[in-house]
Amino acid sequence: MTGSHLLAPEPQANRKKIILSVAVFLLIAVAGLTYVKWSPYYHKAIDAAAKHSIGSSIVTGKNPNAPAPSWSAAWDYALAYYNSVWKAAVLGIVLGSLIQVLIPSGWSLRALGRANFKSTAIAGLASIPGMMCTCCAAPMAVGLRKKNASVGASLAFWLGNPTINPATLVFMTFVLSWKFTLIRLVYGLILTFGVSYFANRFAGEAKLPPQIDELKAETEKEAEKPLLVRWLETAWAMILHIVPAYIIAVLLLGAARAWLFPAAGEAGSGSLLAIIGFAVAGTLFVIPTAGEIPIIQTMMSFGLGAGPATALLLTLPSVSLPSLLMISKSFPKKVLVFVAAAVVVLGILSGITGALLL
């Protein structure tokens, strides 16, 4: 018996309760995103249009070089990074845990549980209003996997948040140019919908829907404890599993940023080797939402070529070492390797495209 038998509607007695729980989740999500994302980004877009800048580079500030590796460099970067993302990070954990306690397993399975393009497309489109960075979206991807969303759908939601973020695309147009925006959008769509869909092939048994008796047992277990208790337990478990690796990885990358991002003159203005190097560095490094824009703007002002810049344009926001560690227990290792490799390859292709067109 497969997931196709789960398409029967819920009993009438439970329907009102289910609709109420989904409505509560949506209300919290809209309120949180309005406060953390939508309202601030509206004002930021106005500033970007007027000033053609959204701030200084989080990697180097206004300098051509990042500080040498040291504890001070690690600490300074971590402070700057977390000061920028902490509200979104808290919201990501809240929504990721609420997905697990408020969204019915049967609903998520029916909408997102198939290893097909439809589930991937629905999740990818649902990611657009989120506008989270890769680390802040990670708890929600974990929550989706816990609620029987397919590997492809969960990845599409995770990757779509940072790569096809409409606010970032608006900022990019004002600060860099519409050509950068177009390149980012094209490769972002390929990554969000194409790579996520093909990742299902590496999922193995993880792509199979649960048996109906397993889903019933899971649903009954969900109802055993009060909602508040279940949410607190889920949120605490999520914090324990993802936050320590998140903090340590950010510190390590903050210390190593001088190695990952050499001075533009040292890196070469636009060679293929520089494109490859920056594609790998961008895949590993972690930034706040839209942080790639001032990084690229600053590095290009010191001589970085369009090729390496457009490699960073895609790879910096898409994934990072911390975000991969955060979701590592929820996805098969083959899937994570495939996604990371795909980001590097698409980053190289994006860089080549930028070198030819910009």
mmCIF file of C-alpha atoms in Angstrom:
data_model
loop_
_atom_site.group_PDB
_atom_site.id
_atom_site.type_symbol
_atom_site.label_atom_id
_atom_site.label_comp_id
_atom_site.label_asym_id
_atom_site.label_seq_id
_atom_site.Cartn_x
_atom_site.Cartn_y
_atom_site.Cartn_z
ATOM 1 C CA MET A 1 0.000 0.000 0.000
ATOM 2 C CA THR A 2 1.454 3.354 -1.039
ATOM 3 C CA GLY A 3 0.841 7.038 -0.556
ATOM 4 C CA SER A 4 -1.874 6.984 -3.246
ATOM 5 C CA HIS A 5 -4.226 5.538 -0.615
ATOM 6 C CA LEU A 6 -3.751 8.641 1.500
ATOM 7 C CA LEU A 7 -5.682 10.837 -0.879
ATOM 8 C CA ALA A 8 -9.008 10.189 0.835
ATOM 9 C CA PRO A 9 -10.362 13.285 2.559
ATOM 10 C CA GLU A 10 -10.044 13.680 6.321
ATOM 11 C CA PRO A 11 -13.132 12.840 8.417
ATOM 12 C CA GLN A 12 -15.569 15.734 8.743
ATOM 13 C CA ALA A 13 -14.999 15.879 12.509
ATOM 14 C CA ASN A 14 -11.325 16.655 12.039
ATOM 15 C CA ARG A 15 -11.669 19.054 9.147
ATOM 16 C CA LYS A 16 -12.417 22.169 11.181
ATOM 17 C CA LYS A 17 -9.523 21.426 13.521
ATOM 18 C CA ILE A 18 -7.183 20.950 10.590
ATOM 19 C CA ILE A 19 -8.318 24.159 8.879
ATOM 20 C CA LEU A 20 -7.849 26.050 12.132
ATOM 21 C CA SER A 21 -4.309 24.734 12.634
ATOM 22 C CA VAL A 22 -3.325 25.601 9.069
ATOM 23 C CA ALA A 23 -4.863 29.075 9.455
ATOM 24 C CA VAL A 24 -2.865 29.634 12.656
ATOM 25 C CA PHE A 25 0.332 28.616 10.875
ATOM 26 C CA LEU A 26 -0.359 30.965 7.971
ATOM 27 C CA LEU A 27 -1.196 33.830 10.327
ATOM 28 C CA ILE A 28 2.077 33.394 12.228
ATOM 29 C CA ALA A 29 4.036 33.051 8.973
ATOM 30 C CA VAL A 30 2.530 36.205 7.449
ATOM 31 C CA ALA A 31 3.008 38.232 10.640
ATOM 32 C CA GLY A 32 6.593 37.032 11.048
ATOM 33 C CA LEU A 33 7.566 37.616 7.436
ATOM 34 C CA THR A 34 5.959 41.063 7.434
ATOM 35 C CA TYR A 35 8.026 42.078 10.442
ATOM 36 C CA VAL A 36 11.297 40.377 9.500
ATOM 37 C CA LYS A 37 11.288 40.522 5.695
ATOM 38 C CA TRP A 38 8.549 42.260 3.770
ATOM 39 C CA SER A 39 8.408 45.620 5.543
ATOM 40 C CA PRO A 40 12.198 46.096 5.950
ATOM 41 C CA TYR A 41 12.853 45.056 2.358
ATOM 42 C CA TYR A 42 10.303 47.524 1.011
ATOM 43 C CA HIS A 43 12.241 50.377 2.609
ATOM 44 C CA LYS A 44 15.559 48.822 1.597
ATOM 45 C CA ALA A 45 14.435 48.706 -2.040
ATOM 46 C CA ILE A 46 13.686 52.442 -1.926
ATOM 47 C CA ASP A 47 17.168 53.098 -0.525
ATOM 48 C CA ALA A 48 18.753 50.868 -3.170
ATOM 49 C CA ALA A 49 16.991 52.800 -5.932
ATOM 50 C CA ALA A 50 18.159 56.118 -4.537
ATOM 51 C CA LYS A 51 21.708 55.239 -3.465
ATOM 52 C CA HIS A 52 22.577 52.313 -5.762
ATOM 53 C CA SER A 53 23.973 50.558 -2.713
ATOM 54 C CA ILE A 54 22.633 48.413 0.130
ATOM 55 C CA GLY A 55 25.666 48.705 2.395
ATOM 56 C CA SER A 56 29.252 47.564 2.634
ATOM 57 C CA SER A 57 30.629 44.088 2.025
ATOM 58 C CA ILE A 58 30.301 41.784 5.010
ATOM 59 C CA VAL A 59 33.508 40.048 3.890
ATOM 60 C CA THR A 60 35.871 43.013 3.590
ATOM 61 C CA GLY A 61 33.921 46.133 4.534
ATOM 62 C CA LYS A 62 35.162 48.884 2.239
ATOM 63 C CA ASN A 63 38.657 47.370 2.007
ATOM 64 C CA PRO A 64 40.155 45.345 -0.855
ATOM 65 C CA ASN A 65 41.219 42.489 1.445
ATOM 66 C CA ALA A 66 39.549 40.422 4.147
ATOM 67 C CA PRO A 67 41.390 40.311 7.500
ATOM 68 C CA ALA A 68 43.966 37.582 8.007
ATOM 69 C CA PRO A 69 42.664 34.362 9.601
ATOM 70 C CA SER A 70 42.439 34.771 13.366
ATOM 71 C CA TRP A 71 40.090 34.395 16.293
ATOM 72 C CA SER A 72 39.338 38.100 16.008
ATOM 73 C CA ALA A 73 38.388 37.710 12.334
ATOM 74 C CA ALA A 74 36.103 34.795 13.225
ATOM 75 C CA TRP A 75 34.438 36.654 16.086
ATOM 76 C CA ASP A 76 33.990 39.908 14.162
ATOM 77 C CA TYR A 77 32.385 38.127 11.226
ATOM 78 C CA ALA A 78 30.093 36.065 13.446
ATOM 79 C CA LEU A 79 28.902 39.212 15.242
ATOM 80 C CA ALA A 80 28.214 41.041 11.977
ATOM 81 C CA TYR A 81 26.506 38.012 10.456
ATOM 82 C CA TYR A 82 24.269 37.159 13.404
ATOM 83 C CA ASN A 83 23.373 40.793 13.949
ATOM 84 C CA SER A 84 22.014 40.742 10.412
ATOM 85 C CA VAL A 85 20.197 37.390 10.478
ATOM 86 C CA TRP A 86 19.123 36.652 14.049
ATOM 87 C CA LYS A 87 15.503 37.719 13.581
ATOM 88 C CA ALA A 88 15.146 35.625 10.441
ATOM 89 C CA ALA A 89 16.971 32.716 12.092
ATOM 90 C CA VAL A 90 14.541 32.749 15.021
ATOM 91 C CA LEU A 91 11.601 32.966 12.613
ATOM 92 C CA GLY A 92 12.999 30.070 10.591
ATOM 93 C CA ILE A 93 13.172 27.850 13.671
ATOM 94 C CA VAL A 94 9.685 28.915 14.779
ATOM 95 C CA LEU A 95 8.170 28.173 11.358
ATOM 96 C CA GLY A 96 10.191 24.983 10.900
ATOM 97 C CA SER A 97 8.913 23.621 14.209
ATOM 98 C CA LEU A 98 5.346 24.828 13.605
ATOM 99 C CA ILE A 99 5.301 23.013 10.270
ATOM 100 C CA GLN A 100 5.811 19.817 12.249
ATOM 101 C CA VAL A 101 3.017 20.427 14.767
ATOM 102 C CA LEU A 102 0.406 22.431 12.830
ATOM 103 C CA ILE A 103 0.510 21.106 9.263
ATOM 104 C CA PRO A 104 -1.287 17.743 8.925
ATOM 105 C CA SER A 105 0.942 14.949 7.618
ATOM 106 C CA GLY A 106 -1.653 13.893 5.080
ATOM 107 C CA TRP A 107 -1.895 17.394 3.631
ATOM 108 C CA SER A 108 1.841 17.787 3.191
ATOM 109 C CA LEU A 109 2.088 14.301 1.711
ATOM 110 C CA ARG A 110 -0.642 14.961 -0.840
ATOM 111 C CA ALA A 111 0.758 18.334 -1.918
ATOM 112 C CA LEU A 112 4.504 17.773 -1.630
ATOM 113 C CA GLY A 113 5.104 14.079 -1.027
ATOM 114 C CA ARG A 114 5.618 12.878 -4.584
ATOM 115 C CA ALA A 115 9.014 12.612 -6.255
ATOM 116 C CA ASN A 116 7.628 14.392 -9.302
ATOM 117 C CA PHE A 117 7.921 17.823 -10.837
ATOM 118 C CA LYS A 118 4.512 18.949 -9.579
ATOM 119 C CA SER A 119 5.553 18.640 -5.916
ATOM 120 C CA THR A 120 8.865 20.320 -6.701
ATOM 121 C CA ALA A 121 7.139 23.178 -8.518
ATOM 122 C CA ILE A 122 4.594 23.775 -5.732
ATOM 123 C CA ALA A 123 7.334 23.956 -3.104
ATOM 124 C CA GLY A 124 9.547 26.152 -5.253
ATOM 125 C CA LEU A 125 6.740 28.630 -5.863
ATOM 126 C CA ALA A 126 5.841 28.566 -2.154
ATOM 127 C CA SER A 127 9.401 29.617 -1.326
ATOM 128 C CA ILE A 128 9.160 32.959 -3.141
ATOM 129 C CA PRO A 129 7.410 34.947 -0.362
ATOM 130 C CA GLY A 130 9.851 33.605 2.248
ATOM 131 C CA MET A 131 12.942 35.446 1.030
ATOM 132 C CA MET A 132 15.090 33.681 3.657
ATOM 133 C CA CYS A 133 18.818 33.116 3.431
ATOM 134 C CA THR A 134 19.942 29.514 3.043
ATOM 135 C CA CYS A 135 20.573 28.979 6.780
ATOM 136 C CA CYS A 136 17.326 30.582 7.925
ATOM 137 C CA ALA A 137 15.359 28.487 5.412
ATOM 138 C CA ALA A 138 17.083 25.285 6.548
ATOM 139 C CA PRO A 139 14.810 24.662 9.591
ATOM 140 C CA MET A 140 11.762 24.875 7.341
ATOM 141 C CA ALA A 141 13.279 22.374 4.908
ATOM 142 C CA VAL A 142 13.914 20.067 7.870
ATOM 143 C CA GLY A 143 10.315 20.561 8.991
ATOM 144 C CA LEU A 144 9.003 19.711 5.532
ATOM 145 C CA ARG A 145 11.012 16.492 5.432
ATOM 146 C CA LYS A 146 9.617 15.562 8.853
ATOM 147 C CA LYS A 147 6.112 16.025 7.431
ATOM 148 C CA ASN A 148 6.695 13.670 4.485
ATOM 149 C CA ALA A 149 7.500 16.245 1.805
ATOM 150 C CA SER A 150 9.643 14.652 -0.890
ATOM 151 C CA VAL A 151 13.349 15.311 -1.190
ATOM 152 C CA GLY A 152 12.806 17.356 -4.352
ATOM 153 C CA ALA A 153 10.023 19.473 -2.872
ATOM 154 C CA SER A 154 11.934 20.162 0.347
ATOM 155 C CA LEU A 155 15.033 21.143 -1.611
ATOM 156 C CA ALA A 156 13.051 23.389 -3.957
ATOM 157 C CA PHE A 157 11.653 25.268 -0.979
ATOM 158 C CA TRP A 158 15.094 25.515 0.622
ATOM 159 C CA LEU A 159 16.937 26.611 -2.528
ATOM 160 C CA GLY A 160 14.181 28.864 -3.812
ATOM 161 C CA ASN A 161 14.144 31.052 -0.719
ATOM 162 C CA PRO A 162 17.607 32.571 -1.338
ATOM 163 C CA THR A 163 18.045 32.145 -5.089
ATOM 164 C CA ILE A 164 14.783 33.453 -6.546
ATOM 165 C CA ASN A 165 14.182 35.937 -3.735
ATOM 166 C CA PRO A 166 12.260 38.802 -5.412
ATOM 167 C CA ALA A 167 13.623 41.432 -3.016
ATOM 168 C CA THR A 168 17.210 40.447 -3.780
ATOM 169 C CA LEU A 169 16.485 40.603 -7.498
ATOM 170 C CA VAL A 170 15.112 44.139 -7.089
ATOM 171 C CA PHE A 171 18.142 45.233 -5.045
ATOM 172 C CA MET A 172 20.446 43.650 -7.626
ATOM 173 C CA THR A 173 18.855 45.562 -10.482
ATOM 174 C CA PHE A 174 19.314 48.901 -8.724
ATOM 175 C CA VAL A 175 22.832 48.231 -7.399
ATOM 176 C CA LEU A 176 24.489 46.092 -10.102
ATOM 177 C CA SER A 177 22.460 45.961 -13.334
ATOM 178 C CA TRP A 178 19.544 44.206 -14.965
ATOM 179 C CA LYS A 179 22.000 41.884 -16.713
ATOM 180 C CA PHE A 180 23.213 40.536 -13.374
ATOM 181 C CA THR A 181 19.582 40.114 -12.341
ATOM 182 C CA LEU A 182 18.713 38.183 -15.487
ATOM 183 C CA ILE A 183 21.674 35.818 -15.103
ATOM 184 C CA ARG A 184 20.821 35.219 -11.465
ATOM 185 C CA LEU A 185 17.160 34.577 -12.240
ATOM 186 C CA VAL A 186 17.855 32.109 -15.048
ATOM 187 C CA TYR A 187 20.356 30.039 -13.083
ATOM 188 C CA GLY A 188 18.312 30.398 -9.897
ATOM 189 C CA LEU A 189 15.295 28.881 -11.635
ATOM 190 C CA ILE A 190 17.405 26.018 -12.974
ATOM 191 C CA LEU A 191 18.747 25.339 -9.495
ATOM 192 C CA THR A 192 15.424 25.642 -7.678
ATOM 193 C CA PHE A 193 13.265 23.613 -10.024
ATOM 194 C CA GLY A 194 15.694 21.537 -12.107
ATOM 195 C CA VAL A 195 18.371 20.457 -9.637
ATOM 196 C CA SER A 196 15.781 19.890 -6.887
ATOM 197 C CA TYR A 197 13.699 17.673 -9.160
ATOM 198 C CA PHE A 198 16.663 15.577 -10.303
ATOM 199 C CA ALA A 199 17.838 15.239 -6.695
ATOM 200 C CA ASN A 200 14.928 12.830 -6.199
ATOM 201 C CA ARG A 201 16.941 10.285 -8.187
ATOM 202 C CA PHE A 202 19.616 10.279 -5.490
ATOM 203 C CA ALA A 203 17.131 9.941 -2.646
ATOM 204 C CA GLY A 204 16.858 6.150 -2.647
ATOM 205 C CA GLU A 205 14.273 4.935 -0.128
ATOM 206 C CA ALA A 206 13.778 8.488 1.130
ATOM 207 C CA LYS A 207 11.682 9.243 -1.953
ATOM 208 C CA LEU A 208 9.048 6.608 -1.111
ATOM 209 C CA PRO A 209 5.854 7.797 0.618
ATOM 210 C CA PRO A 210 5.087 6.219 3.996
ATOM 211 C CA GLN A 211 2.697 3.311 4.336
ATOM 212 C CA ILE A 212 -0.823 4.271 5.362
ATOM 213 C CA ASP A 213 -0.523 2.507 8.711
ATOM 214 C CA GLU A 214 2.700 4.406 9.436
ATOM 215 C CA LEU A 215 0.992 7.697 8.675
ATOM 216 C CA LYS A 216 -1.971 6.851 10.897
ATOM 217 C CA ALA A 217 0.371 5.928 13.743
ATOM 218 C CA GLU A 218 2.246 9.196 13.252
ATOM 219 C CA THR A 219 -0.985 11.203 13.247
ATOM 220 C CA GLU A 220 -2.229 9.497 16.414
ATOM 221 C CA LYS A 221 1.087 10.104 18.142
ATOM 222 C CA GLU A 222 0.916 13.794 17.190
ATOM 223 C CA ALA A 223 -2.407 14.108 19.016
ATOM 224 C CA GLU A 224 -1.232 12.481 22.270
ATOM 225 C CA LYS A 225 0.272 15.654 23.775
ATOM 226 C CA PRO A 226 -1.018 19.228 24.012
ATOM 227 C CA LEU A 227 -0.092 21.444 21.088
ATOM 228 C CA LEU A 228 2.111 23.788 23.131
ATOM 229 C CA VAL A 229 4.074 20.883 24.615
ATOM 230 C CA ARG A 230 4.601 19.314 21.192
ATOM 231 C CA TRP A 231 5.750 22.625 19.737
ATOM 232 C CA LEU A 232 8.208 23.310 22.559
ATOM 233 C CA GLU A 233 9.652 19.797 22.298
ATOM 234 C CA THR A 234 9.951 20.082 18.523
ATOM 235 C CA ALA A 235 11.550 23.527 18.646
ATOM 236 C CA TRP A 236 14.033 22.446 21.329
ATOM 237 C CA ALA A 237 14.994 19.303 19.400
ATOM 238 C CA MET A 238 15.516 21.406 16.277
ATOM 239 C CA ILE A 239 17.702 23.896 18.148
ATOM 240 C CA LEU A 240 19.863 21.112 19.596
ATOM 241 C CA HIS A 241 20.325 19.448 16.215
ATOM 242 C CA ILE A 242 21.083 22.439 14.009
ATOM 243 C CA VAL A 243 22.308 25.410 16.052
ATOM 244 C CA PRO A 244 25.682 24.102 17.365
ATOM 245 C CA ALA A 245 26.960 23.171 13.899
ATOM 246 C CA TYR A 246 25.604 26.470 12.577
ATOM 247 C CA ILE A 247 27.550 28.539 15.108
ATOM 248 C CA ILE A 248 30.825 26.628 14.760
ATOM 249 C CA ALA A 249 30.761 26.661 10.950
ATOM 250 C CA VAL A 250 30.070 30.415 10.799
ATOM 251 C CA LEU A 251 33.042 31.079 13.100
ATOM 252 C CA LEU A 252 35.358 28.905 11.006
ATOM 253 C CA LEU A 253 34.295 30.508 7.737
ATOM 254 C CA GLY A 254 34.579 33.975 9.234
ATOM 255 C CA ALA A 255 38.175 33.225 10.182
ATOM 256 C CA ALA A 256 38.987 31.740 6.764
ATOM 257 C CA ARG A 257 37.424 34.405 4.563
ATOM 258 C CA ALA A 258 40.816 35.834 3.533
ATOM 259 C CA TRP A 259 41.676 32.428 2.060
ATOM 260 C CA LEU A 260 38.289 32.032 0.357
ATOM 261 C CA PHE A 261 38.221 35.567 -1.058
ATOM 262 C CA PRO A 262 41.711 36.748 -2.028
ATOM 263 C CA ALA A 263 42.222 40.285 -3.242
ATOM 264 C CA ALA A 264 40.810 40.841 -6.718
ATOM 265 C CA GLY A 265 44.233 41.519 -8.209
ATOM 266 C CA GLU A 266 45.630 38.324 -6.741
ATOM 267 C CA ALA A 267 42.657 36.297 -7.924
ATOM 268 C CA GLY A 268 42.881 37.410 -11.517
ATOM 269 C CA SER A 269 40.429 39.727 -13.149
ATOM 270 C CA GLY A 270 38.343 37.113 -14.912
ATOM 271 C CA SER A 271 40.188 33.891 -15.741
ATOM 272 C CA LEU A 272 38.459 30.512 -15.829
ATOM 273 C CA LEU A 273 40.548 29.437 -12.843
ATOM 274 C CA ALA A 274 39.265 32.455 -10.894
ATOM 275 C CA ILE A 275 35.683 31.613 -11.870
ATOM 276 C CA ILE A 276 36.109 28.049 -10.596
ATOM 277 C CA GLY A 277 37.778 29.200 -7.397
ATOM 278 C CA PHE A 278 35.106 31.731 -6.557
ATOM 279 C CA ALA A 279 32.343 29.249 -7.429
ATOM 280 C CA VAL A 280 33.744 26.830 -4.845
ATOM 281 C CA ALA A 281 34.324 29.589 -2.286
ATOM 282 C CA GLY A 282 30.811 30.944 -2.752
ATOM 283 C CA THR A 283 29.319 27.490 -2.277
ATOM 284 C CA LEU A 284 31.086 27.071 1.065
ATOM 285 C CA PHE A 285 30.699 30.572 2.467
ATOM 286 C CA VAL A 286 27.723 31.860 4.445
ATOM 287 C CA ILE A 287 26.109 35.305 4.062
ATOM 288 C CA PRO A 288 22.907 37.097 5.079
ATOM 289 C CA THR A 289 20.112 37.635 2.586
ATOM 290 C CA ALA A 290 21.295 39.814 -0.337
ATOM 291 C CA GLY A 291 24.808 39.924 1.138
ATOM 292 C CA GLU A 292 26.233 38.852 -2.208
ATOM 293 C CA ILE A 293 25.329 42.232 -3.737
ATOM 294 C CA PRO A 294 27.658 44.489 -1.692
ATOM 295 C CA ILE A 295 30.338 41.764 -1.746
ATOM 296 C CA ILE A 296 30.309 41.739 -5.551
ATOM 297 C CA GLN A 297 30.009 45.519 -5.818
ATOM 298 C CA THR A 298 33.022 46.028 -3.539
ATOM 299 C CA MET A 299 35.208 43.372 -5.159
ATOM 300 C CA MET A 300 34.453 44.642 -8.661
ATOM 301 C CA SER A 301 35.425 48.153 -7.563
ATOM 302 C CA PHE A 302 38.870 46.731 -6.766
ATOM 303 C CA GLY A 303 39.237 44.941 -10.104
ATOM 304 C CA LEU A 304 37.354 41.636 -9.906
ATOM 305 C CA GLY A 305 36.133 40.576 -13.346
ATOM 306 C CA ALA A 306 32.530 39.937 -14.335
ATOM 307 C CA GLY A 307 33.136 36.182 -14.608
ATOM 308 C CA PRO A 308 34.135 35.521 -10.987
ATOM 309 C CA ALA A 309 31.560 38.094 -9.854
ATOM 310 C CA THR A 310 28.678 36.272 -11.527
ATOM 311 C CA ALA A 311 29.964 32.966 -10.171
ATOM 312 C CA LEU A 312 29.546 34.469 -6.693
ATOM 313 C CA LEU A 313 26.180 35.893 -7.738
ATOM 314 C CA LEU A 314 24.670 32.396 -7.720
ATOM 315 C CA THR A 315 26.820 30.374 -5.345
ATOM 316 C CA LEU A 316 27.015 32.753 -2.372
ATOM 317 C CA PRO A 317 23.282 32.728 -1.561
ATOM 318 C CA SER A 318 22.361 29.228 -2.762
ATOM 319 C CA VAL A 319 23.957 26.955 -0.168
ATOM 320 C CA SER A 320 26.733 27.143 2.398
ATOM 321 C CA LEU A 321 28.695 24.782 4.596
ATOM 322 C CA PRO A 322 26.635 25.747 7.679
ATOM 323 C CA SER A 323 23.307 25.272 5.892
ATOM 324 C CA LEU A 324 24.386 21.894 4.495
ATOM 325 C CA LEU A 325 25.335 20.801 8.006
ATOM 326 C CA MET A 326 21.996 22.034 9.335
ATOM 327 C CA ILE A 327 19.980 19.806 6.976
ATOM 328 C CA SER A 328 22.441 16.903 6.869
ATOM 329 C CA LYS A 329 20.333 14.608 9.095
ATOM 330 C CA SER A 330 17.193 15.143 7.038
ATOM 331 C CA PHE A 331 18.525 14.347 3.550
ATOM 332 C CA PRO A 332 20.563 11.438 2.177
ATOM 333 C CA LYS A 333 24.256 12.233 1.854
ATOM 334 C CA LYS A 334 24.171 11.525 -1.888
ATOM 335 C CA VAL A 335 21.537 14.218 -2.296
ATOM 336 C CA LEU A 336 23.604 16.811 -0.438
ATOM 337 C CA VAL A 337 26.724 15.984 -2.458
ATOM 338 C CA PHE A 338 24.705 16.255 -5.671
ATOM 339 C CA VAL A 339 23.225 19.621 -4.679
ATOM 340 C CA ALA A 340 26.581 21.082 -3.597
ATOM 341 C CA ALA A 341 28.240 19.868 -6.806
ATOM 342 C CA ALA A 342 25.367 21.233 -8.887
ATOM 343 C CA VAL A 343 25.715 24.652 -7.237
ATOM 344 C CA VAL A 344 29.434 24.719 -8.073
ATOM 345 C CA VAL A 345 28.822 23.679 -11.690
ATOM 346 C CA LEU A 346 25.983 26.161 -12.188
ATOM 347 C CA GLY A 347 28.138 28.828 -10.546
ATOM 348 C CA ILE A 348 30.908 28.146 -13.066
ATOM 349 C CA LEU A 349 28.412 28.301 -15.938
ATOM 350 C CA SER A 350 27.000 31.520 -14.506
ATOM 351 C CA GLY A 351 30.509 32.933 -14.326
ATOM 352 C CA ILE A 352 31.250 32.001 -17.930
ATOM 353 C CA THR A 353 27.936 33.574 -18.962
ATOM 354 C CA GLY A 354 28.845 36.753 -17.083
ATOM 355 C CA ALA A 355 32.278 36.872 -18.649
ATOM 356 C CA LEU A 356 30.715 36.684 -22.106
ATOM 357 C CA LEU A 357 27.791 39.062 -21.598
ATOM 358 C CA LEU A 358 28.890 41.679 -19.061
#
